[in-house]
Amino acid sequence: MVDEPLSAGAVARRLGVAVTTLRTWHQRYGLGPSQHIPGHHRRYTPADLARLEIMRKLTAEGVTPAEAARWAKQSPGVAVRLPARTGRDGGGQTIPVGRAGPAARGLARAAMRLDAAVIGDTISHALATDGVIATWEGLLRPVLAGIGERYVATAGLIDVEHLMSRCVSEAFAAVAHSGRAAGPARILLSCADEEQHTLPLEALAAALAEAGVAYRMLGARVPVAALVEAVNRTGPAAVVVWSHTRLTADPGQLSALLAVPRRPLLVLAAGPGWRADTLPAGVVRPVDLAEAVSLALAVRDSLDQSTGADRA
Ligand code: B12
């Protein structure tokens, strides 16, 4: 725990970075010392140090300095002042869920308690009552985003993040199994190479199952050669490639899909990792789950029309 304002040298030692790195973060990203006593060098307050800890952690994980600085500045800067987490109740912290309703607040509390049974029941109930899209947008997304925010502010809740991810996956898998559509799977779902964030793609799979659309799911971390191979072997009409972070959003993966002999009708670059201005021509970027589902349904319907299939 740090309470005294610190010099640049002391902060550098604490974080294990060079003083010149601190200067660069100050000059380029405005992450400098905020305490100013006339006639003295500026000093780093505990809140400054907390922001720098986030900066160091995220850059060490490969997040770009500019993006890491954005997160660091957004954080409330309380990491070093938080009470130590005790027991299994999450140490009294909460997951922020913004304006989401009571169900999301209840789910967030269950997640903090690591109460897998309540998490599972809450999600399954919402899926059965409201459907996949509404459950994703109104319940799961706010809680997942809140866990992400807490992680940035405290570098903690990794246990909560993992348990919650597992419960969300299981609930989506149950929908996907019970609603598995008959007929050829013309939609291929895949994460980009090295991408481990699968939940949004699992949400899409469950929403497609709910809508009676058959699909194939390749899951996390699919190397581009394997994706191209799968497209060549199965000839899908639409391919969705999920990227959650810039690190996994190599547009070359999309270009490779556009170059296969049986080019899919639709290639979707889904997720916040992709940058619109770097996408190859012909690739479509949905803004959310509902749009991704509509595009997939449109492809399914156009195939049905061209083959004369009757869905009524
Ligand atoms: C759960 C989680 C994990 C789990 C994933 C488990 C799983 N099976 O998916 C695990 C633990 C594996 C994980 C790992 C990591 N994670 Co993580 N993770 C998260 C968390 C908490 C939720 C992810 C999620 O599902 N988000 C879904 C919603 C909440 O995200 P959203 O941005 O609002 O999504 C919207 C858009 O994408 C849009 N959209 C646009 N098109 C489409 C199309 C479709 C079909 C859909 C559904 C939506 C959609 O709508 C979405 C909402 O519906 C996020 C926090 C966050 N805010 O996302 C961090 C987060 C994504 N992770 C992060 C990081 C840094 C990592 C790690 C590098 C950490 C590490 N040290 O290893 C690794 C990355 C590994 C890798 N190479 O992929 C950062 C990314 C920062 C960045 N921008 O680069 C985040 C943002 C946390 C943070 N705030 O720092 N993570």
Coordinates of C-alpha atoms and ligand atoms in Angstrom, one line a residue:
M1 CA 0.0 0.0 0.0
V2 CA 1.4 3.4 -1.0
D3 CA 0.2 6.6 0.8
E4 CA 3.1 9.0 0.4
P5 CA 3.7 10.9 -2.9
L6 CA 6.6 9.3 -4.7
S7 CA 9.5 10.6 -6.9
A8 CA 9.9 9.4 -10.5
G9 CA 12.8 7.2 -9.4
A10 CA 10.8 5.5 -6.7
V11 CA 7.8 4.9 -9.1
A12 CA 10.2 3.5 -11.7
R13 CA 11.6 1.0 -9.2
R14 CA 8.2 0.0 -8.0
L15 CA 6.9 -0.6 -11.5
G16 CA 10.2 -2.1 -12.8
V17 CA 10.3 0.4 -15.7
A18 CA 13.0 2.9 -16.7
V19 CA 12.6 6.6 -15.6
T20 CA 12.8 7.5 -19.3
T21 CA 9.7 5.3 -19.9
L22 CA 7.8 7.2 -17.3
R23 CA 8.8 10.4 -19.0
T24 CA 7.6 9.2 -22.3
W25 CA 4.2 8.1 -20.8
H26 CA 4.0 11.5 -19.2
Q27 CA 4.8 13.5 -22.4
R28 CA 2.9 11.4 -24.9
Y29 CA 0.0 10.2 -22.9
G30 CA -0.4 12.7 -20.1
L31 CA 0.2 10.0 -17.4
G32 CA 2.4 12.2 -15.2
P33 CA 2.8 13.2 -11.6
S34 CA -0.1 15.3 -10.4
Q35 CA 1.1 16.6 -7.0
H36 CA 2.8 20.0 -7.3
I37 CA 4.3 21.8 -4.4
P38 CA 5.9 25.1 -5.4
G39 CA 9.7 24.9 -5.5
H40 CA 9.8 21.1 -5.6
H41 CA 9.8 18.4 -8.3
R42 CA 6.3 17.1 -9.1
R43 CA 5.4 13.9 -7.1
Y44 CA 3.3 10.9 -8.1
T45 CA 0.3 10.4 -5.9
P46 CA -1.2 6.9 -5.1
A47 CA -3.8 7.5 -7.9
D48 CA -1.0 8.4 -10.4
L49 CA 0.8 5.2 -9.4
A50 CA -2.4 3.1 -9.8
R51 CA -2.9 4.5 -13.4
L52 CA 0.8 3.7 -14.2
E53 CA 0.4 0.2 -12.9
I54 CA -2.5 -0.4 -15.3
M55 CA -0.4 1.1 -18.1
R56 CA 2.5 -1.2 -17.3
K57 CA 0.3 -4.3 -17.0
L58 CA -1.6 -3.7 -20.3
T59 CA 1.5 -2.8 -22.3
A60 CA 3.2 -5.9 -20.9
E61 CA 0.3 -7.9 -22.2
G62 CA 0.7 -6.4 -25.7
V63 CA -1.9 -3.7 -25.7
T64 CA -0.6 -0.6 -27.6
P65 CA 0.6 2.2 -25.3
A66 CA -2.1 4.6 -26.7
E67 CA -4.9 2.2 -25.9
A68 CA -3.4 1.2 -22.5
A69 CA -3.1 4.9 -21.6
R70 CA -6.8 5.4 -22.5
W71 CA -7.8 2.6 -20.2
A72 CA -5.4 3.9 -17.5
K73 CA -6.9 7.4 -17.6
Q74 CA -10.5 6.0 -17.5
S75 CA -9.8 4.0 -14.4
P76 CA -10.8 5.5 -11.1
G77 CA -7.2 5.1 -9.9
V78 CA -7.9 3.2 -6.8
A79 CA -6.0 0.0 -7.4
V80 CA -3.4 0.5 -4.7
R81 CA -6.0 1.6 -2.2
L82 CA -8.4 -1.3 -2.5
P83 CA -8.8 -3.5 0.5
A84 CA -7.2 -6.9 0.1
R85 CA -9.7 -9.5 -1.3
T86 CA -10.7 -11.9 1.4
G87 CA -12.7 -15.2 1.4
R88 CA -15.0 -16.2 -1.4
D89 CA -17.2 -13.2 -1.5
G90 CA -15.1 -11.0 -3.8
G91 CA -13.8 -8.8 -0.9
G92 CA -16.8 -6.5 -0.9
Q93 CA -16.1 -5.0 -4.4
T94 CA -18.9 -4.7 -7.0
I95 CA -19.0 -5.1 -10.7
P96 CA -20.4 -1.9 -12.4
V97 CA -23.3 -2.7 -14.7
G98 CA -24.2 0.9 -15.8
R99 CA -27.9 1.3 -16.4
A100 CA -28.6 -2.4 -16.8
G101 CA -31.6 -3.7 -14.8
P102 CA -31.9 -5.7 -11.6
A103 CA -31.2 -9.0 -13.3
A104 CA -27.8 -7.8 -14.4
R105 CA -27.1 -6.5 -10.9
G106 CA -28.1 -9.8 -9.4
L107 CA -25.9 -11.7 -11.9
A108 CA -23.0 -9.4 -11.1
R109 CA -23.4 -10.1 -7.4
A110 CA -23.6 -13.9 -8.0
A111 CA -20.4 -13.6 -10.2
M112 CA -18.6 -11.8 -7.3
R113 CA -19.6 -14.6 -5.0
L114 CA -18.4 -17.1 -7.6
D115 CA -21.8 -18.7 -7.2
A116 CA -21.9 -20.8 -10.4
A117 CA -25.3 -22.3 -9.7
V118 CA -27.0 -18.9 -9.5
I119 CA -25.1 -17.5 -12.4
G120 CA -26.1 -20.6 -14.5
D121 CA -29.8 -20.4 -13.4
T122 CA -30.0 -16.6 -14.0
I123 CA -28.6 -16.9 -17.6
S124 CA -30.7 -19.9 -18.5
H125 CA -33.8 -18.3 -17.2
A126 CA -33.1 -15.1 -19.2
L127 CA -32.4 -17.1 -22.4
A128 CA -35.6 -19.0 -22.1
T129 CA -37.7 -15.9 -21.3
D130 CA -36.1 -13.2 -23.5
G131 CA -34.1 -15.1 -26.1
V132 CA -30.4 -14.9 -27.0
I133 CA -30.1 -11.4 -28.4
A134 CA -31.9 -9.6 -25.5
T135 CA -30.1 -11.7 -22.9
W136 CA -26.7 -10.9 -24.5
E137 CA -27.4 -7.1 -24.8
G138 CA -29.3 -6.6 -21.6
L139 CA -27.8 -9.1 -19.2
L140 CA -24.5 -10.6 -20.2
R141 CA -22.8 -7.8 -22.1
P142 CA -23.1 -5.3 -19.2
V143 CA -21.8 -7.8 -16.7
L144 CA -18.9 -8.8 -18.9
A145 CA -18.0 -5.2 -19.7
G146 CA -18.2 -4.5 -15.9
I147 CA -15.8 -7.3 -15.2
G148 CA -13.5 -5.9 -17.8
E149 CA -13.7 -2.5 -16.2
R150 CA -12.9 -3.9 -12.8
Y151 CA -10.0 -5.8 -14.2
V152 CA -8.5 -2.6 -15.6
A153 CA -9.0 -0.7 -12.4
T154 CA -7.7 -3.4 -10.0
A155 CA -5.9 -6.1 -12.1
G156 CA -8.2 -8.5 -10.2
L157 CA -11.3 -10.6 -10.7
I158 CA -9.6 -13.0 -13.0
D159 CA -11.3 -15.9 -11.1
V160 CA -14.7 -14.1 -11.6
E161 CA -13.9 -13.6 -15.3
H162 CA -13.1 -17.2 -15.8
L163 CA -16.1 -18.6 -13.9
M164 CA -18.5 -16.2 -15.6
S165 CA -17.1 -17.1 -19.1
R166 CA -17.5 -20.8 -18.4
C167 CA -21.1 -20.3 -17.2
V168 CA -22.0 -18.2 -20.2
S169 CA -20.4 -20.8 -22.6
E170 CA -22.4 -23.6 -21.0
A171 CA -25.7 -21.7 -21.2
F172 CA -25.1 -20.8 -24.9
A173 CA -24.1 -24.4 -25.6
A174 CA -27.3 -25.7 -24.1
V175 CA -29.3 -23.4 -26.5
A176 CA -27.2 -24.4 -29.4
H177 CA -27.7 -28.1 -28.7
S178 CA -31.4 -28.0 -28.1
G179 CA -32.0 -25.8 -31.2
R180 CA -29.6 -27.6 -33.6
A181 CA -31.0 -27.0 -37.0
A182 CA -31.2 -29.7 -39.7
G183 CA -29.8 -29.3 -43.1
P184 CA -26.4 -28.2 -44.5
A185 CA -24.4 -25.8 -42.3
R186 CA -23.8 -22.9 -44.7
I187 CA -22.4 -20.5 -42.0
L188 CA -18.9 -20.9 -40.6
L189 CA -18.0 -19.2 -37.3
S190 CA -14.3 -18.8 -36.4
C191 CA -12.1 -16.8 -34.1
A192 CA -9.2 -15.0 -35.7
D193 CA -5.7 -16.5 -35.2
E194 CA -4.7 -16.3 -31.5
E195 CA -8.1 -14.9 -30.5
Q196 CA -9.3 -16.4 -27.2
H197 CA -12.4 -14.3 -26.7
T198 CA -15.1 -16.7 -27.9
L199 CA -18.2 -15.6 -26.0
P200 CA -19.6 -13.2 -28.6
L201 CA -19.2 -15.9 -31.3
E202 CA -20.9 -18.4 -29.0
A203 CA -23.7 -15.8 -28.6
L204 CA -24.0 -15.7 -32.4
A205 CA -24.1 -19.5 -32.6
A206 CA -26.9 -19.7 -30.0
A207 CA -28.8 -16.9 -31.7
L208 CA -28.5 -18.8 -35.1
A209 CA -29.7 -22.0 -33.4
E210 CA -32.6 -20.2 -31.9
A211 CA -33.5 -18.9 -35.4
G212 CA -33.2 -22.4 -36.9
V213 CA -30.0 -21.7 -38.9
A214 CA -27.4 -24.4 -39.2
Y215 CA -23.8 -23.4 -38.7
R216 CA -20.3 -24.8 -38.0
M217 CA -18.3 -23.4 -35.1
L218 CA -14.5 -23.6 -35.2
G219 CA -14.0 -21.8 -31.9
A220 CA -10.9 -20.0 -30.5
R221 CA -7.5 -19.3 -32.1
V222 CA -7.9 -20.6 -35.6
P223 CA -4.7 -20.3 -37.7
V224 CA -5.5 -18.8 -41.1
A225 CA -4.3 -21.9 -43.0
A226 CA -6.8 -24.0 -41.0
L227 CA -9.6 -21.5 -41.6
V228 CA -8.9 -21.5 -45.4
E229 CA -8.8 -25.3 -45.3
A230 CA -12.2 -25.5 -43.6
V231 CA -13.7 -23.1 -46.1
N232 CA -12.3 -25.1 -49.0
R233 CA -13.6 -28.3 -47.6
T234 CA -17.1 -27.2 -46.6
G235 CA -17.9 -24.3 -49.0
P236 CA -19.8 -22.1 -46.6
A237 CA -22.0 -19.2 -47.9
A238 CA -20.9 -16.9 -45.1
V239 CA -17.9 -16.9 -42.8
V240 CA -17.8 -14.9 -39.6
V241 CA -14.3 -14.1 -38.2
W242 CA -14.2 -12.7 -34.7
S243 CA -11.4 -10.5 -33.4
H244 CA -11.7 -8.8 -30.0
T245 CA -8.4 -7.0 -29.8
R246 CA -6.2 -5.2 -32.3
L247 CA -3.5 -7.9 -31.7
T248 CA -5.6 -10.6 -33.5
A249 CA -7.1 -8.4 -36.2
D250 CA -4.7 -9.1 -39.1
P251 CA -6.7 -8.3 -42.2
G252 CA -4.6 -10.8 -44.1
Q253 CA -6.9 -13.5 -42.7
L254 CA -9.8 -11.9 -44.4
S255 CA -8.0 -11.4 -47.7
A256 CA -7.1 -15.1 -47.6
L257 CA -10.8 -16.0 -47.4
L258 CA -11.6 -13.8 -50.3
A259 CA -9.0 -15.5 -52.4
V260 CA -10.2 -19.1 -52.0
P261 CA -11.6 -20.8 -55.2
R262 CA -15.1 -21.2 -53.8
R263 CA -15.3 -17.7 -52.3
P264 CA -18.1 -17.3 -49.7
L265 CA -20.9 -14.9 -50.6
L266 CA -20.4 -13.1 -47.4
V267 CA -17.3 -12.5 -45.2
L268 CA -18.0 -10.8 -41.9
A269 CA -15.3 -9.2 -39.8
A270 CA -17.0 -9.1 -36.4
G271 CA -15.8 -7.7 -33.1
P272 CA -14.1 -4.6 -31.8
G273 CA -10.6 -5.7 -32.8
W274 CA -11.1 -5.0 -36.6
R275 CA -10.5 -1.5 -37.9
A276 CA -12.9 -0.5 -40.6
D277 CA -10.2 1.4 -42.6
T278 CA -8.0 -1.7 -42.9
L279 CA -10.6 -4.2 -44.1
P280 CA -10.3 -5.6 -47.6
A281 CA -13.0 -4.5 -50.0
G282 CA -16.0 -6.8 -49.9
V283 CA -15.8 -7.6 -46.2
V284 CA -18.7 -6.6 -44.1
R285 CA -18.4 -5.4 -40.5
P286 CA -21.6 -5.8 -38.3
V287 CA -22.1 -3.4 -35.5
D288 CA -23.7 -5.8 -33.1
L289 CA -25.1 -9.3 -32.5
A290 CA -28.5 -8.4 -34.0
E291 CA -27.0 -7.2 -37.3
A292 CA -24.7 -10.3 -37.5
V293 CA -27.8 -12.5 -37.1
S294 CA -29.8 -10.5 -39.8
L295 CA -26.9 -10.8 -42.3
A296 CA -26.7 -14.6 -41.7
L297 CA -30.4 -14.9 -42.1
A298 CA -30.3 -12.9 -45.3
V299 CA -27.7 -15.2 -46.7
R300 CA -29.7 -18.3 -45.7
D301 CA -32.8 -16.9 -47.3
S302 CA -31.1 -16.0 -50.6
L303 CA -29.7 -19.5 -50.8
D304 CA -33.2 -20.9 -50.1
Q305 CA -34.6 -18.8 -52.9
S306 CA -31.9 -19.8 -55.4
T307 CA -32.4 -23.5 -54.5
G308 CA -36.2 -23.2 -54.3
A309 CA -36.3 -24.5 -50.7
D310 CA -39.6 -24.0 -48.9
R311 CA -39.2 -22.9 -45.3
A312 CA -42.9 -22.3 -44.5
Ligands
B12_1 C1 -14.2 -12.7 -20.7 C2 -12.9 -12.0 -21.1 C3 -11.8 -12.8 -21.3 C4 -11.8 -14.3 -21.3 C5 -12.5 -14.8 -22.6 C6 -13.3 -16.1 -22.4 C7 -14.0 -16.5 -23.6 N1 -14.3 -17.7 -23.8 O1 -14.4 -15.6 -24.5 C8 -10.3 -14.7 -21.2 C9 -10.0 -14.9 -19.7 C10 -9.9 -15.9 -22.0 C11 -9.7 -13.4 -21.7 C12 -8.4 -13.3 -22.1 C13 -7.7 -12.1 -22.4 N2 -8.2 -10.9 -22.3 CO1 -10.1 -10.5 -22.0 N3 -11.8 -10.0 -21.6 C14 -12.9 -10.6 -21.3 C15 -14.0 -9.6 -21.0 C16 -14.3 -9.5 -19.6 C17 -15.4 -10.0 -21.7 C18 -15.2 -10.4 -23.2 C19 -16.5 -10.4 -23.9 O2 -17.1 -11.4 -24.2 N4 -17.0 -9.2 -24.3 C20 -18.3 -9.0 -24.9 C21 -18.8 -7.6 -24.8 C22 -18.9 -7.2 -23.4 O3 -17.8 -6.8 -25.5 P1 -18.1 -5.5 -26.3 O4 -16.8 -4.9 -26.7 O5 -19.1 -4.7 -25.6 O6 -18.7 -6.2 -27.6 C23 -19.5 -5.5 -28.5 C24 -19.0 -5.3 -29.9 O7 -18.0 -6.3 -30.2 C25 -20.2 -5.4 -30.8 N5 -20.2 -6.3 -31.9 C26 -19.8 -5.9 -33.1 N6 -19.9 -6.9 -34.0 C27 -20.5 -7.9 -33.4 C28 -20.8 -9.2 -33.9 C29 -21.3 -10.1 -33.0 C30 -21.6 -11.5 -33.5 C31 -21.5 -9.8 -31.6 C32 -22.0 -10.8 -30.7 C33 -21.2 -8.5 -31.2 C34 -20.7 -7.6 -32.1 O8 -21.3 -5.8 -29.9 C35 -20.7 -6.4 -28.8 C36 -21.7 -6.5 -27.7 O9 -22.7 -7.3 -28.2 C37 -13.5 -8.3 -21.7 C38 -14.1 -7.0 -21.3 C39 -14.9 -6.4 -22.4 N7 -15.3 -5.2 -22.2 O10 -15.2 -7.0 -23.4 C40 -12.0 -8.5 -21.5 C41 -11.0 -7.9 -22.6 C42 -11.6 -8.0 -24.0 N8 -9.8 -8.7 -22.4 C43 -8.7 -8.0 -22.5 C44 -7.4 -8.6 -22.5 C45 -6.2 -7.6 -22.4 C46 -7.2 -10.0 -22.5 C47 -5.9 -10.7 -22.4 C48 -4.8 -10.1 -23.3 C49 -5.4 -10.8 -21.0 C50 -4.2 -11.6 -20.7 N9 -3.3 -11.1 -20.0 O11 -4.1 -12.8 -21.2 C51 -6.3 -12.1 -22.9 C52 -6.3 -12.1 -24.5 C53 -6.1 -13.5 -25.0 C54 -6.2 -13.5 -26.5 N10 -5.1 -13.5 -27.2 O12 -7.3 -13.4 -27.0 C55 -9.0 -6.5 -22.7 C56 -8.7 -6.1 -24.2 C57 -8.1 -4.7 -24.3 C58 -7.8 -4.4 -25.7 N11 -8.7 -3.6 -26.3 O13 -6.9 -4.8 -26.3 C59 -10.5 -6.4 -22.2 C60 -11.3 -5.3 -22.9 C61 -10.4 -6.2 -20.7 C62 -9.9 -4.9 -20.4 N12 -10.7 -3.9 -20.1 O14 -8.7 -4.7 -20.3 N13 -10.5 -12.4 -21.6

